[in-house]
Every structure is written in C-alpha cells, then in structure tokens.
Amino acid sequence: MKHFLDVSDYSPAEIQDILDLAIRLKQEYFAGGNKPLFKGKVLALIFQKPSLRTRVSFDMAMRHMGGDALYLSPNEIGLGKREAIADISRVLSGYVQAIMARVFEHQHVVELAKWSSIPVINGLSDYSHPCQAMADAQTIIEKFGAMKGLNVTYVGDGNNVAVSLMHIVTMLGGNFTIANPEGYGMPQAAQAIGAKLAQASGAKISYLSDPHQAVKNAHVIYTDTWTSMGQEEETAKREVVFPPYQVNAKLVSEADKDVIVMHCLPAHRNHELTDEVADGPHSAIFPQAHNRLHAQKAILARLFEVA
Ligand code: CP
Ligand code: NVA
C-alpha cells in the first residue's frame, strides 16, 4: 500500500513525476475540466486542527475529478481519544477509498497508515507538511522552469513547513538555506534526511542565524507563522524572539531581483510577513495556495493509480 506521509518517502523521480502530472492536470482543468478519473472514490478528511486550504482544496480536487470527500471534524473522530487509531483506520478502510489526516503528533498519521488498507495522506503534522511542499515545488518550477540550481531561503521557525520544503527543494537539486533564531531550528532527524537528499542531488544546505546573509542571491524567500498550531502557549515568547526574522521590503530588496516570496498561509500579516510584501510584486502566495488543488489531484491520482 502506497501512502503519502512525507516527500522523502519517495524518490526524486517519483516526486518529479507527480509534479509533472500536477502541471498537466492544472492545464486540463483550465482547458475545460478534468476527466472523472476519481469516479466512485471518496476521500475521508480527518482534521484535528483548523484548515482553509487543505480542507477546501482536497474536497474540490475530489469533486473536479468526479469523486467525493467527507469531512470529519475533531469532535466527531476523537483520534486516539474516543477510539483507538488502529480501529478508526480499519473501519474507514471499509467505507472510503483514501484518508487524509491533519494531526498534532506525526506518529498518529504513521499509525493510521500502518493499519489502513487504503492510502493515507499526511495533511500536516507537527513534523511535516508534504502536500504543501508539492504545491510549493510546483509554484517554483512554474516560475523558474526547474528547481535545479535555485537558491531557496526559508526565514523563520524550523517547523513542519520548513522540513518538507527543505526535503523537496534539495531532492530536486535546489540549494536550501534556513535562517532561524537559536533554539528554533529544524529537528536533527529532518536535517539528517536533508543531508542525504542534498548529497544525492548535489545541492547545498546552509544553516544560518542571520536573515540578511541568508537571502543574498535567493530566488525564493519563504516564511511561515512564528507560532504553529499546537504551540499557542509559546506565542508571547516567540513574538519577542522572531521580529528580526520578519520578511519585509528591506529584506526582499537584498535578494535576487527576480525573487519570489512564498508563505504557506495562513499569514499573520505584519508579523512574519508585511502587507507590503504579501501584496507586492514579488509575492507568489496566492498562486501557491491555488496550486494545492492541482498538486493534490496529482498525489491522489498516483495513489489511486488512475493517471
Ligand atoms: N497551508 C495550509 O495548509 O493551510 P490550511 O491550514 O488553511 O489548510
Ligand atoms: N506551521 C503552520 C502551518 C499551517 C498550515 C502550523 O503548523 O500551524
């Protein structure tokens, strides 16, 4: 059974193939609509946390392709609380054709996959956000033609989004730089995977603390919220540490002249990203959000083995 828990579970060729398919499905969608390749298929959407993009883009991806989606809120499912994850997974396997889950603990999506006889997709955990990374890579490739040789700089918290971004960028031959405050770097395990992926592709990874040094020659500047879902009690502390890592017009002016600015959203405007940049000429945040739809169609098509 193939699942989609992390981009690093796939080979660079497999990821490139899914990205190529995403670009093709996007063209088909805008040229009159997608073929109903998901007819008869239902995707269960398990959410332990709030969502706009992930929820709506997966639902619409299924509908555009002739399938359907079923939203299961935290109150209904009670993952591991009302019912054991192993039992939820085996029950759903008899009702629907795939599961997407947004969880707090990464281990919970791993556990769902372990017991499931249908594909399980990680829709964000505390460790990674692989569906976001696919849309991010698609956006970068659409803008620059290919990932290889680009300089992608992430400024801010070494969180789930940063981990998946580092893995997809380096596996496709892009150089990845992160600038984060001390104590807010990426987990060691994610760094170790990144090192292997970079070695295989010939990419370079740089871990810095100075955002100004990090954005020099950057083709992409990426940022995300300073406080992720589940870390709310740290908000006040983080609001003190992170302001030097704000992506503002000054920082953007220090990068490559054709730099694009990305953010997975939701953004906390004028905290990690200023309005001026979010709504300015370098911003790619809305095309990036829209690519979730197309990238996820491609992921689903490969998991369903229909395209
Ligand atoms: N980027 C992202 O995953 O957004 P949502 O939390 O709204 O799904
Ligand atoms: N890092 C953020 C991403 C939200 C899509 C979080 O985990 O809350």
Coordinates of C-alpha atoms and ligand atoms in Angstrom, one line a residue:
M1 CA 0.0 0.0 0.0
K2 CA 1.4 3.4 -1.0
H3 CA 0.8 6.3 1.3
F4 CA 1.8 9.9 1.1
L5 CA 3.3 10.7 4.6
D6 CA 6.4 12.5 3.6
V7 CA 8.1 13.6 0.3
S8 CA 11.3 11.9 1.5
D9 CA 9.5 8.5 1.3
Y10 CA 9.5 9.0 -2.5
S11 CA 12.4 9.1 -5.0
P12 CA 13.2 12.4 -6.7
A13 CA 12.0 10.8 -10.0
E14 CA 8.6 9.9 -8.4
I15 CA 8.2 13.4 -6.9
Q16 CA 9.1 15.0 -10.3
D17 CA 6.6 12.7 -12.0
I18 CA 3.8 13.8 -9.6
L19 CA 4.8 17.4 -10.2
D20 CA 4.6 16.9 -14.0
L21 CA 1.2 15.4 -13.6
A22 CA 0.1 18.3 -11.4
I23 CA 1.1 20.8 -14.1
R24 CA -0.8 18.7 -16.7
L25 CA -3.9 18.3 -14.6
K26 CA -3.9 22.1 -14.0
Q27 CA -3.7 22.7 -17.7
E28 CA -6.6 20.3 -18.3
Y29 CA -8.7 21.9 -15.6
F30 CA -8.3 25.3 -17.1
A31 CA -8.9 24.0 -20.6
G32 CA -12.4 22.8 -19.8
G33 CA -12.1 20.4 -16.8
N34 CA -10.6 17.2 -15.6
K35 CA -11.6 13.8 -16.6
P36 CA -13.7 12.0 -14.0
L37 CA -10.8 9.7 -13.0
F38 CA -11.9 9.5 -9.3
K39 CA -15.5 8.4 -10.1
G40 CA -16.8 6.2 -7.3
K41 CA -14.0 7.3 -4.9
V42 CA -14.5 9.0 -1.6
L43 CA -11.7 10.7 0.4
A44 CA -12.1 11.0 4.2
L45 CA -10.7 14.2 5.6
I46 CA -9.8 13.9 9.2
F47 CA -9.0 17.2 10.9
Q48 CA -7.6 17.5 14.4
K49 CA -6.8 21.2 13.7
P50 CA -8.4 24.0 11.7
S51 CA -7.8 24.4 8.0
L52 CA -8.9 26.5 5.0
R53 CA -6.6 25.5 2.1
T54 CA -6.1 21.8 2.9
R55 CA -9.8 21.2 3.6
V56 CA -11.2 23.0 0.6
S57 CA -8.5 22.1 -1.9
F58 CA -8.8 18.3 -1.2
D59 CA -12.6 18.5 -1.3
M60 CA -12.5 20.4 -4.6
A61 CA -9.8 18.1 -6.0
M62 CA -12.0 15.1 -5.5
R63 CA -15.1 16.9 -6.9
H64 CA -13.3 18.1 -10.0
M65 CA -12.1 14.6 -10.8
G66 CA -15.6 13.0 -10.3
G67 CA -15.1 11.8 -6.7
D68 CA -16.3 13.0 -3.4
A69 CA -14.9 13.9 0.0
L70 CA -16.2 13.5 3.6
Y71 CA -15.1 16.0 6.3
L72 CA -14.6 14.5 9.8
S73 CA -14.1 17.2 12.4
P74 CA -12.1 16.8 15.6
N75 CA -15.3 16.5 17.6
E76 CA -16.6 13.6 15.6
I77 CA -13.5 11.4 15.3
G78 CA -11.6 11.9 18.6
L79 CA -8.5 10.3 17.1
G80 CA -7.0 8.1 19.8
K81 CA -9.3 9.5 22.4
R82 CA -12.9 8.4 21.6
E83 CA -11.4 5.5 19.6
A84 CA -8.1 3.8 19.0
I85 CA -6.3 5.0 15.8
A86 CA -5.9 1.4 14.7
D87 CA -9.6 0.8 14.9
I88 CA -10.5 4.1 13.2
S89 CA -8.1 3.2 10.4
R90 CA -9.5 -0.3 9.8
V91 CA -13.2 0.9 10.0
L92 CA -12.6 3.7 7.5
S93 CA -10.8 1.3 5.2
G94 CA -14.1 -0.4 4.6
Y95 CA -16.1 2.7 3.9
V96 CA -13.9 5.1 1.7
Q97 CA -11.0 4.8 -0.8
A98 CA -8.4 7.1 0.9
I99 CA -7.8 9.0 4.1
M100 CA -6.3 12.4 4.5
A101 CA -5.4 13.3 8.1
R102 CA -4.2 16.5 9.8
V103 CA -2.9 15.6 13.2
F104 CA -0.9 17.0 16.1
E105 CA 1.5 14.2 16.5
H106 CA 3.2 12.9 13.4
Q107 CA 3.1 9.4 14.9
H108 CA -0.7 9.5 14.6
V109 CA -0.6 9.7 10.8
V110 CA 2.0 6.9 10.7
E111 CA -0.3 4.8 12.9
L112 CA -3.3 5.4 10.6
A113 CA -1.2 4.3 7.7
K114 CA 0.1 1.2 9.5
W115 CA -3.4 -0.2 10.0
S116 CA -5.1 1.1 6.8
S117 CA -5.7 -1.0 3.7
I118 CA -6.3 2.3 1.7
P119 CA -3.9 5.2 1.0
V120 CA -3.3 7.6 3.9
I121 CA -2.1 11.2 3.1
N122 CA -0.4 13.5 5.7
G123 CA -2.4 16.8 5.6
L124 CA 0.1 18.3 8.2
S125 CA 1.6 17.0 11.3
D126 CA 3.9 18.6 13.9
Y127 CA 6.8 17.2 11.8
S128 CA 6.0 17.8 8.2
H129 CA 3.6 19.2 5.6
P130 CA 4.3 17.2 2.4
C131 CA 1.2 18.3 0.4
Q132 CA 2.2 21.9 1.0
A133 CA 5.7 21.1 -0.3
M134 CA 4.3 19.7 -3.5
A135 CA 2.3 22.8 -4.2
D136 CA 5.4 24.9 -3.3
A137 CA 7.7 23.0 -5.7
Q138 CA 5.1 23.3 -8.4
T139 CA 4.9 27.0 -7.9
I140 CA 8.7 27.4 -8.0
I141 CA 9.0 25.2 -11.1
E142 CA 6.2 27.1 -12.9
K143 CA 8.1 30.4 -12.2
F144 CA 11.7 29.3 -12.9
G145 CA 11.3 26.3 -15.1
A146 CA 13.2 23.9 -12.8
M147 CA 14.3 23.6 -9.2
K148 CA 17.9 22.6 -10.0
G149 CA 20.4 25.3 -9.1
L150 CA 17.9 27.7 -7.5
N151 CA 18.6 29.2 -4.1
V152 CA 15.6 28.8 -1.8
T153 CA 15.8 30.6 1.6
Y154 CA 13.5 29.9 4.4
V155 CA 13.4 32.6 7.1
G156 CA 11.8 31.9 10.5
D157 CA 10.8 28.9 12.6
G158 CA 12.3 25.5 11.6
N159 CA 8.8 24.0 11.6
N160 CA 6.8 21.3 9.7
V161 CA 6.6 23.5 6.6
A162 CA 10.3 24.2 6.6
V163 CA 11.1 20.5 6.9
S164 CA 9.1 19.4 3.9
L165 CA 10.3 22.4 1.9
M166 CA 14.0 21.6 2.6
H167 CA 13.4 18.0 1.6
I168 CA 11.6 18.7 -1.7
V169 CA 14.0 21.5 -2.7
T170 CA 17.2 19.5 -2.0
M171 CA 15.9 16.3 -3.6
L172 CA 15.2 18.3 -6.8
G173 CA 18.7 19.8 -6.8
G174 CA 17.9 23.3 -5.3
N175 CA 20.1 24.8 -2.7
F176 CA 18.3 25.3 0.7
T177 CA 19.2 27.9 3.3
I178 CA 17.4 28.5 6.6
A179 CA 17.9 31.4 8.9
N180 CA 16.3 30.9 12.3
P181 CA 16.7 32.2 15.8
E182 CA 18.8 30.0 18.1
G183 CA 16.6 27.2 19.6
Y184 CA 14.1 27.3 16.7
G185 CA 16.0 25.1 14.1
M186 CA 14.8 22.0 12.3
P187 CA 14.8 18.6 14.1
Q188 CA 18.0 16.7 13.8
A189 CA 16.2 13.8 12.1
A190 CA 14.9 16.1 9.4
Q191 CA 18.4 17.6 8.9
A192 CA 19.9 14.1 8.5
I193 CA 17.4 13.3 5.8
G194 CA 18.1 16.6 4.1
A195 CA 21.8 16.0 4.1
K196 CA 21.3 12.6 2.3
L197 CA 18.9 14.2 -0.2
A198 CA 21.3 17.0 -0.9
Q199 CA 24.3 14.7 -1.3
A200 CA 22.4 12.7 -3.8
S201 CA 21.4 15.7 -5.9
G202 CA 24.5 17.8 -5.5
A203 CA 22.5 20.5 -3.6
K204 CA 23.9 22.6 -0.7
I205 CA 22.1 23.2 2.7
S206 CA 23.1 26.1 4.8
Y207 CA 22.0 26.7 8.4
L208 CA 22.3 30.3 9.4
S209 CA 21.0 32.7 12.0
D210 CA 21.3 36.0 10.0
P211 CA 18.3 36.5 7.7
H212 CA 20.2 39.2 5.7
Q213 CA 23.1 36.8 4.9
A214 CA 20.6 34.0 4.1
V215 CA 18.6 36.0 1.5
K216 CA 21.7 37.0 -0.6
N217 CA 21.2 35.7 -4.1
A218 CA 17.9 34.0 -3.1
H219 CA 15.5 33.2 -5.9
V220 CA 12.8 32.2 -3.3
I221 CA 12.2 33.7 0.2
Y222 CA 9.8 31.6 2.2
T223 CA 8.4 32.3 5.6
D224 CA 5.7 30.9 7.9
T225 CA 4.0 31.7 11.1
W226 CA 6.2 32.1 14.2
T227 CA 3.8 30.0 16.3
S228 CA 2.3 26.9 14.7
M229 CA -0.9 25.2 15.7
G230 CA -0.4 23.4 19.0
Q231 CA 2.2 25.9 20.3
E232 CA -0.2 28.7 21.3
E233 CA 1.1 28.8 24.8
E234 CA 4.5 29.9 23.4
T235 CA 3.1 32.8 21.4
A236 CA 4.2 35.6 23.7
K237 CA 7.8 34.3 24.0
R238 CA 8.0 33.8 20.2
E239 CA 6.7 37.3 19.5
V240 CA 9.8 38.6 21.3
V241 CA 12.4 36.4 19.6
F242 CA 11.2 36.4 15.9
P243 CA 10.8 40.1 14.8
P244 CA 14.3 40.3 13.3
Y245 CA 13.1 37.5 11.0
Q246 CA 10.3 39.4 9.5
V247 CA 10.1 39.3 5.7
N248 CA 9.7 42.9 4.8
A249 CA 10.6 45.1 1.8
K250 CA 14.1 45.8 3.0
L251 CA 14.9 42.1 3.3
V252 CA 13.3 41.3 -0.1
S253 CA 15.4 44.0 -1.7
E254 CA 18.6 42.2 -0.6
A255 CA 17.7 39.0 -2.6
D256 CA 17.9 38.3 -6.3
K257 CA 16.0 40.9 -8.3
D258 CA 13.5 38.3 -9.6
V259 CA 13.0 36.7 -6.2
I260 CA 9.5 35.3 -5.3
V261 CA 8.2 35.4 -1.8
M262 CA 6.2 32.5 -0.6
H263 CA 4.2 31.6 2.5
C264 CA 2.0 28.5 3.1
L265 CA -0.7 30.7 4.7
P266 CA -2.5 31.5 7.0
A267 CA -0.2 34.5 7.4
H268 CA 0.0 36.7 10.4
R269 CA 0.3 39.9 8.5
N270 CA 2.8 42.4 9.7
H271 CA 4.4 39.8 11.9
E272 CA 6.3 37.3 9.8
L273 CA 5.3 38.9 6.5
T274 CA 4.4 42.6 5.9
D275 CA 1.4 43.6 3.9
E276 CA 3.7 45.5 1.5
V277 CA 5.5 42.2 0.6
A278 CA 2.4 39.9 0.8
D279 CA 0.6 42.2 -1.7
G280 CA 3.6 43.4 -3.6
P281 CA 5.1 42.4 -7.0
H282 CA 7.3 39.6 -5.7
S283 CA 4.5 37.8 -3.8
A284 CA 3.6 34.3 -5.0
I285 CA 1.3 33.5 -2.0
F286 CA -2.0 33.2 -3.9
P287 CA -0.8 31.2 -6.9
Q288 CA 1.0 29.0 -4.3
A289 CA -2.2 28.5 -2.4
H290 CA -4.1 27.7 -5.6
N291 CA -1.6 25.1 -6.6
R292 CA -2.6 23.0 -3.6
L293 CA -5.6 22.0 -5.7
H294 CA -3.6 20.8 -8.6
A295 CA -0.7 19.2 -6.7
Q296 CA -3.2 17.2 -4.6
K297 CA -5.1 16.0 -7.6
A298 CA -1.8 14.5 -8.9
I299 CA -0.9 12.9 -5.5
L300 CA -4.4 11.3 -5.4
A301 CA -4.2 10.2 -9.0
R302 CA -0.9 8.4 -8.3
L303 CA -2.3 6.8 -5.0
F304 CA -5.4 5.7 -6.8
E305 CA -3.3 4.5 -9.8
V306 CA -5.6 6.1 -12.3
A307 CA -3.5 8.6 -14.2
Ligands
CP1 N1 -1.3 26.0 4.2 C1 -2.3 25.3 4.8 O1 -2.1 24.1 5.0 O2 -3.4 26.0 5.1 P1 -4.6 25.5 6.0 O3 -4.1 25.3 7.4 O4 -5.7 26.5 5.9 O5 -5.1 24.1 5.4
NVA2 N1 3.4 25.8 10.5 C1 1.9 26.0 10.5 C2 1.4 25.7 9.1 C3 -0.1 25.9 8.9 C4 -0.5 25.5 7.6 C5 1.2 25.2 11.5 O1 1.6 24.1 11.8 O2 0.3 25.8 12.2

